[in-house]
mmCIF file of C-alpha atoms in Angstrom:
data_model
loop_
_atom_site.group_PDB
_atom_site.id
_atom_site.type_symbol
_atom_site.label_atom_id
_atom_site.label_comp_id
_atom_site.label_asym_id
_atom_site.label_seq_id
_atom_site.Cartn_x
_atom_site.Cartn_y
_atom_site.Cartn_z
ATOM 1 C CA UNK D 60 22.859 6.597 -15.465
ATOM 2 C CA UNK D 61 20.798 4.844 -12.802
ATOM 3 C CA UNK D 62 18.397 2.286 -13.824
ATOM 4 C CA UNK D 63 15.982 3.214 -11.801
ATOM 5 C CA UNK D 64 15.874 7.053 -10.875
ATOM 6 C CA UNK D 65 12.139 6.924 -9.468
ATOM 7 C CA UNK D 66 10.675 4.468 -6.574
ATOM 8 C CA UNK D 67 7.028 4.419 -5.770
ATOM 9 C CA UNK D 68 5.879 2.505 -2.416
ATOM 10 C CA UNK D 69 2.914 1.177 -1.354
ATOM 11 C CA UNK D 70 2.154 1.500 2.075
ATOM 12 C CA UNK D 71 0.535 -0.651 4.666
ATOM 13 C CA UNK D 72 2.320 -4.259 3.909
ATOM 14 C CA UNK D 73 5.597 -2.275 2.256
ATOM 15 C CA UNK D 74 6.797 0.280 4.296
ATOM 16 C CA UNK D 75 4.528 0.073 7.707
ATOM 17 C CA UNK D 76 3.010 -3.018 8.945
ATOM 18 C CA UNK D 77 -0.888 -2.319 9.803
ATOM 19 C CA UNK D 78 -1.719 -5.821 8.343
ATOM 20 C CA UNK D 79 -2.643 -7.488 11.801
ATOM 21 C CA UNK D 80 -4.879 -3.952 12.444
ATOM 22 C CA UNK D 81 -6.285 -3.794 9.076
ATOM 23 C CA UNK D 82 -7.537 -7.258 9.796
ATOM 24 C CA UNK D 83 -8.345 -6.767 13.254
ATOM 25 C CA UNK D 84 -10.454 -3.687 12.143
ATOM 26 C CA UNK D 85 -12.696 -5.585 9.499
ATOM 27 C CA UNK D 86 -13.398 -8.760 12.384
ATOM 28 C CA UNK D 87 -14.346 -5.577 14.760
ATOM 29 C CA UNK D 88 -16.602 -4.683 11.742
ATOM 30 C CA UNK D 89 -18.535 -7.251 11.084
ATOM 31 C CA UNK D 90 -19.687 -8.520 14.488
ATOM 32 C CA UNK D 91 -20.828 -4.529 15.153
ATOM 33 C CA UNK D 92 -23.105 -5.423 11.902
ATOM 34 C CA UNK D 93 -24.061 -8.781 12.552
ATOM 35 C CA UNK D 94 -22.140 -9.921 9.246
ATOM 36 C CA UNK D 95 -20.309 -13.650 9.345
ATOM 37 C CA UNK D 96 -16.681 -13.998 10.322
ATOM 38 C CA UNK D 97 -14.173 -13.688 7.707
ATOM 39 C CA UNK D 98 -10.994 -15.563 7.167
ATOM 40 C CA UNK D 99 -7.867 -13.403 7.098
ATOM 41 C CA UNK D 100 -6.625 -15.057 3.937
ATOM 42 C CA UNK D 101 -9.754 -13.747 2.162
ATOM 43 C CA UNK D 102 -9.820 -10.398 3.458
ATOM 44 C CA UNK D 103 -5.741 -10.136 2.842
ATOM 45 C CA UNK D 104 -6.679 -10.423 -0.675
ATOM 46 C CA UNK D 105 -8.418 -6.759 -0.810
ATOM 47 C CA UNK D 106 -5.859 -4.827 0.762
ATOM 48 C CA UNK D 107 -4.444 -2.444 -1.183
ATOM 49 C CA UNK D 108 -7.558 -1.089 -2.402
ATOM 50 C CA UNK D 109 -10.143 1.677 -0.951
ATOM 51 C CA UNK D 110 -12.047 0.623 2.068
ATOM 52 C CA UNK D 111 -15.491 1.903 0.602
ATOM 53 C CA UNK D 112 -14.852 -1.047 -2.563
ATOM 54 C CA UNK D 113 -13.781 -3.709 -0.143
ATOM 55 C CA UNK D 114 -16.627 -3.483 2.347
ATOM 56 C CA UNK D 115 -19.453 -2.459 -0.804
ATOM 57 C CA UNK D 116 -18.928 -6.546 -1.227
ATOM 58 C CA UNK D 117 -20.345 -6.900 1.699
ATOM 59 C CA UNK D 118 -23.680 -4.770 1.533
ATOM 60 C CA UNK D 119 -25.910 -3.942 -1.110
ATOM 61 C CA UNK D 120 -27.321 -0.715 0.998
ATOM 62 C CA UNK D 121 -24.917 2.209 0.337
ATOM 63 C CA UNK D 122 -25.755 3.564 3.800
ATOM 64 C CA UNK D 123 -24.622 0.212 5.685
ATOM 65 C CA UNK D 124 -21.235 0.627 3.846
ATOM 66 C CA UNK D 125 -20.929 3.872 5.127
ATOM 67 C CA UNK D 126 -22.255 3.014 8.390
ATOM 68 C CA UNK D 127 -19.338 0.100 8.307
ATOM 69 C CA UNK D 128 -16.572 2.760 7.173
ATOM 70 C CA UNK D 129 -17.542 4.799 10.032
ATOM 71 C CA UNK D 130 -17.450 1.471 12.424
ATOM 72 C CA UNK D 131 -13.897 0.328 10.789
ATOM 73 C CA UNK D 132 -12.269 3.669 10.840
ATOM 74 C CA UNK D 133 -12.830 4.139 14.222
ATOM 75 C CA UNK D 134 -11.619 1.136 15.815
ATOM 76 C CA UNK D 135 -8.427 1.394 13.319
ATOM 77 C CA UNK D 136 -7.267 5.080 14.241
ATOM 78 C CA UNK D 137 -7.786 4.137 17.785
ATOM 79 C CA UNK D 138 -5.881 1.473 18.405
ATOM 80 C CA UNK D 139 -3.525 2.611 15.189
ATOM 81 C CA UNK D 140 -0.281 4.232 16.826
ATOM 82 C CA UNK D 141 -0.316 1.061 19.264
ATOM 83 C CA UNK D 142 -0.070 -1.381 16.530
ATOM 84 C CA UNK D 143 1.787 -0.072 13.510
ATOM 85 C CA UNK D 144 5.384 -0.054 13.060
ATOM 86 C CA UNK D 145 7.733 0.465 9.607
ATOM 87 C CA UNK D 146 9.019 -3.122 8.490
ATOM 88 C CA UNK D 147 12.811 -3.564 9.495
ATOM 89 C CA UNK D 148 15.051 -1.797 7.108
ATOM 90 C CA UNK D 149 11.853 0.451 5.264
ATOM 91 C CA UNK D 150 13.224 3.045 7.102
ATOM 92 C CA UNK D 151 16.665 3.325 6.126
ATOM 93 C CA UNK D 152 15.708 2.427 2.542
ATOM 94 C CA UNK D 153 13.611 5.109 1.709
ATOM 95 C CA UNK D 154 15.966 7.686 3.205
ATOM 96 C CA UNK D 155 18.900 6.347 1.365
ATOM 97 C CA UNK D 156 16.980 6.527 -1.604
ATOM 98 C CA UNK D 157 16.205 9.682 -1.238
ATOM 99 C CA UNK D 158 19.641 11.029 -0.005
ATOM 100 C CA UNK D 159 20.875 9.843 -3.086
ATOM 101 C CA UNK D 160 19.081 11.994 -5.491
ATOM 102 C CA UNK D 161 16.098 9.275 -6.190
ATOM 103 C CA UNK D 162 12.788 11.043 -6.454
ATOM 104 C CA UNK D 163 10.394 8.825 -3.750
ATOM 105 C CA UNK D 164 6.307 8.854 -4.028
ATOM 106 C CA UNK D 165 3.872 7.060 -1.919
ATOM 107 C CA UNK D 166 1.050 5.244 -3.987
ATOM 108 C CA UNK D 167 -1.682 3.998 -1.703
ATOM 109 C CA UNK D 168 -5.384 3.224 -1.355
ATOM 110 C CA UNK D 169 -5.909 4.910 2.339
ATOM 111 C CA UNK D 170 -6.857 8.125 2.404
ATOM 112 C CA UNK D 171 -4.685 10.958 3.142
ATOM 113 C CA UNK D 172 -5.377 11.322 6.597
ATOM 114 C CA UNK D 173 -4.494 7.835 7.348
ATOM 115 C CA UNK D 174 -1.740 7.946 5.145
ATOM 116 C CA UNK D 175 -0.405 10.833 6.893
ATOM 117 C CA UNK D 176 -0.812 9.105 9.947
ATOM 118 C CA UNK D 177 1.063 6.082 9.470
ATOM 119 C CA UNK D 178 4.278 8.065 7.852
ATOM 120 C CA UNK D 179 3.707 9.405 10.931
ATOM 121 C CA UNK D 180 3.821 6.778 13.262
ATOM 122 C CA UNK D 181 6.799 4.966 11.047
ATOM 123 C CA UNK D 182 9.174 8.007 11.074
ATOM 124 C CA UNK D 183 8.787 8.992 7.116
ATOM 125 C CA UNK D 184 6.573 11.958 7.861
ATOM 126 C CA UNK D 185 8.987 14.418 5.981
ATOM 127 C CA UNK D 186 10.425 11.789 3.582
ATOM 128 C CA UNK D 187 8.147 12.505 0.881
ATOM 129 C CA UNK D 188 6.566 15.195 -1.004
ATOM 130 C CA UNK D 189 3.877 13.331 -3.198
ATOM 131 C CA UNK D 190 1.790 11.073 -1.973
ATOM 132 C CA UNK D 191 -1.009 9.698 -4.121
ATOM 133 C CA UNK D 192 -4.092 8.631 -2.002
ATOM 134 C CA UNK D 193 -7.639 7.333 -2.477
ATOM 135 C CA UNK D 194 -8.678 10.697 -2.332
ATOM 136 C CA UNK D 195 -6.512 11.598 -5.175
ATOM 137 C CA UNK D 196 -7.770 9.886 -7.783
ATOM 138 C CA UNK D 197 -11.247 8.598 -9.797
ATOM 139 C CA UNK D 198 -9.278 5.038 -10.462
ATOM 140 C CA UNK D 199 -7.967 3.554 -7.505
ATOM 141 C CA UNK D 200 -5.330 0.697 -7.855
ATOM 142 C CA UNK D 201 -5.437 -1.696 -9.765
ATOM 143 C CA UNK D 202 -6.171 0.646 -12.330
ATOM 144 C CA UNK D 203 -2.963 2.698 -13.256
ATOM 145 C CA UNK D 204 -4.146 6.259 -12.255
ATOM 146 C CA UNK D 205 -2.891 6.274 -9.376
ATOM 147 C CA UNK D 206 0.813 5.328 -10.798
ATOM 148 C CA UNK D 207 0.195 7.574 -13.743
ATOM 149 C CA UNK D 208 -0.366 10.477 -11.165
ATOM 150 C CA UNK D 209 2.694 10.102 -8.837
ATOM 151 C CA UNK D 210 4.683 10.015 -11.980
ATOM 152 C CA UNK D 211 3.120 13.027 -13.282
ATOM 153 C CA UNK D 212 3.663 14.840 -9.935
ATOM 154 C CA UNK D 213 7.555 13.443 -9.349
ATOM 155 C CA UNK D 214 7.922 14.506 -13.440
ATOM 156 C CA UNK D 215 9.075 11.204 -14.083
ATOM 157 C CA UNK D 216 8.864 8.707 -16.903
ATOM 158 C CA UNK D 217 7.676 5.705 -16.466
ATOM 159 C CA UNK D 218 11.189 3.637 -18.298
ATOM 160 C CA UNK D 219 12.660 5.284 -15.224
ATOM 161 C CA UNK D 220 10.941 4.350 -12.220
ATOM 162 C CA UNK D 221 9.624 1.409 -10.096
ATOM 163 C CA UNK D 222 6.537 0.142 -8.222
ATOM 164 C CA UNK D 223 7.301 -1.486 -4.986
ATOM 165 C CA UNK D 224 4.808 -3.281 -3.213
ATOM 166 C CA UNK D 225 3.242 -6.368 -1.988
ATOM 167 C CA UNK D 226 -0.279 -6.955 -3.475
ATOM 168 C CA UNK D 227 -1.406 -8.303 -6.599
ATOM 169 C CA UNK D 228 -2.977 -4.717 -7.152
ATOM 170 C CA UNK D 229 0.394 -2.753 -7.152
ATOM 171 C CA UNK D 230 1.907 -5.112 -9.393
ATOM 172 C CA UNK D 231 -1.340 -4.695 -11.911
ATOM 173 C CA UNK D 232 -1.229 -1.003 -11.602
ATOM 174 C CA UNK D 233 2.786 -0.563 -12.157
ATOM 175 C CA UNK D 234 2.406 -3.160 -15.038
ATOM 176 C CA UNK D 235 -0.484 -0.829 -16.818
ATOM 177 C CA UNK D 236 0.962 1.854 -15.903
ATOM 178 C CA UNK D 237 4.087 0.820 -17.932
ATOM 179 C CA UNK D 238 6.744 0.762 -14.920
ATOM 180 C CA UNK D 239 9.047 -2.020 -13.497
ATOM 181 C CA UNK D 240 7.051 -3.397 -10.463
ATOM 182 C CA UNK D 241 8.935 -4.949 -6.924
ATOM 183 C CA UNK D 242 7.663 -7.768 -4.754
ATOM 184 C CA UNK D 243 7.881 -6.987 -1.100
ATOM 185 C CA UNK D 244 8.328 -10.452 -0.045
ATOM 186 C CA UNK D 245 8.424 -8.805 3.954
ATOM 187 C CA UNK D 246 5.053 -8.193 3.880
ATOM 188 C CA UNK D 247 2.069 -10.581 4.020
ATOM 189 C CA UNK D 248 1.552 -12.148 0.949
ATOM 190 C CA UNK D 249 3.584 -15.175 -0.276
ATOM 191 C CA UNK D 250 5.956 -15.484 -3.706
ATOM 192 C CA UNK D 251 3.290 -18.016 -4.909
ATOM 193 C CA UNK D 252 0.351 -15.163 -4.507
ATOM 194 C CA UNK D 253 2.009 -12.596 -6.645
ATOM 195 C CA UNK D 254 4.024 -14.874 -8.887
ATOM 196 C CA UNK D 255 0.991 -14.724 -11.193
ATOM 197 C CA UNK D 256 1.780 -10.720 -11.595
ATOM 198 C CA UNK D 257 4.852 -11.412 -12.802
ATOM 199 C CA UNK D 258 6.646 -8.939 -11.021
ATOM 200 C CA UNK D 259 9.904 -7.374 -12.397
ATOM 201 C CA UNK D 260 12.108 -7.951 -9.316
ATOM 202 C CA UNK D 261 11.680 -10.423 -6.400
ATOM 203 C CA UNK D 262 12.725 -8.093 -2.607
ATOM 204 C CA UNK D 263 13.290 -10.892 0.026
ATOM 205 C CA UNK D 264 13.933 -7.488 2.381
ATOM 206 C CA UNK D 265 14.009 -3.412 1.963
ATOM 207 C CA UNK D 266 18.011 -3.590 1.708
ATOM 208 C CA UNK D 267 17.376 -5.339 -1.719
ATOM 209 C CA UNK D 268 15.559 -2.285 -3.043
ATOM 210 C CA UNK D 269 18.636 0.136 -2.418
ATOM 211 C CA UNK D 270 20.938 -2.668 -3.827
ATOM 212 C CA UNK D 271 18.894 -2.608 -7.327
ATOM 213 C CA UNK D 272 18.289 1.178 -7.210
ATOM 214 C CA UNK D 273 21.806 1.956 -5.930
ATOM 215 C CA UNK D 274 23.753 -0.585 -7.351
#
């Protein structure tokens, strides 16, 4: 038997690459509000949780955070389709996967619409039948929720399946929620960022994922 008979993904810096838009989005954000430039470095460190948590940080008035969701979420989903593309490989990995009898989820912190959107815009619309959004869930990531769902929905146990992505919070929530965890090293955060996670397996590229999974 397979070590590994379930594989959850992250999305935007696993399987699509929206980093340079998600960033892009936030500058376009706070010079419509009059709020201080950001560094990308600091503002890499929230993604991979909900939108409405990451900007709250930067408002105490509930309706200039939703003023600023409004503001972000428009600039992304129109320039979106120009400027996201699935990482080299992501592609072929998750369909191989799944083509081999491994049950597939998507665990994110966008919402399902935007979710939808970037399978989408990646070519994975119809590679997956669970997907666990924001919307989905009281506990976003880095709480486990979200991993304790996708299992629940794939009816998997968690000494079976695997967390791939590339933040610090998918590496928190696959460790709490009692699964292996995989470092996407393709995406934008560094081996010395999420070394601290202690992640179960180190992916220099997608093609390592099928070559653990698949033997």
């Amino acid at each position: 038997m397979r070590r590994y008979q379930t594989v959850l993904f992250d999305l935007d810096g696993t399987l699509i690459d929206s980093i340079r838009l998600i960033l892009d989005s936030y500058h376009h954000t706070f010079a419509v509000h009059g709020l201080p430039p950001c560094e990308d470095d600091v503002l890499l460190r929230g993604v991979g949780t909900p939108l409405k948590a990451q900007l709250a940080g930067y408002s105490d008035d509930p309706e200039a955070v939703l003023a600023m969701i409004e503001t972000y979420r428009a600039y992304n989903l129109a320039h979106h389709d120009a400027c996201v593309r699935a990482y080299p490989g992501a592609v072929t990995c998750v369909r191989t996967l799944a083509e081999a009898g491994i049950k597939v989820a998507i665990v994110t912190s966008k919402n399902r619409h935007s979710t939808e959107r970037g399978l989408d815009v990646a070519g994975l619309s119809d590679a997956f039948s669970v997907l666990v959004c924001a919307d989905d869930v009281t506990n976003p990531k880095p709480h486990k929720e979200p991993v304790d769902l996708a299992l629940a929905r794939l009816g998997s146990q968690p000494n079976e399946a695997i967390f791939v992505g590339d933040s610090l919070h998918d590496m928190h929530a696959g460790r709490s929620a009692g699964v292996a965890t995989g470092a996407a090293l393709w995406g934008p955060m560094t081996r010395a960022y999420l070394a601290p996670s202690e992640p179960s397996h180190w992916l220099e590229k997608p093609e390592d994922l099928v070559s653990l999974v698949l033997g």
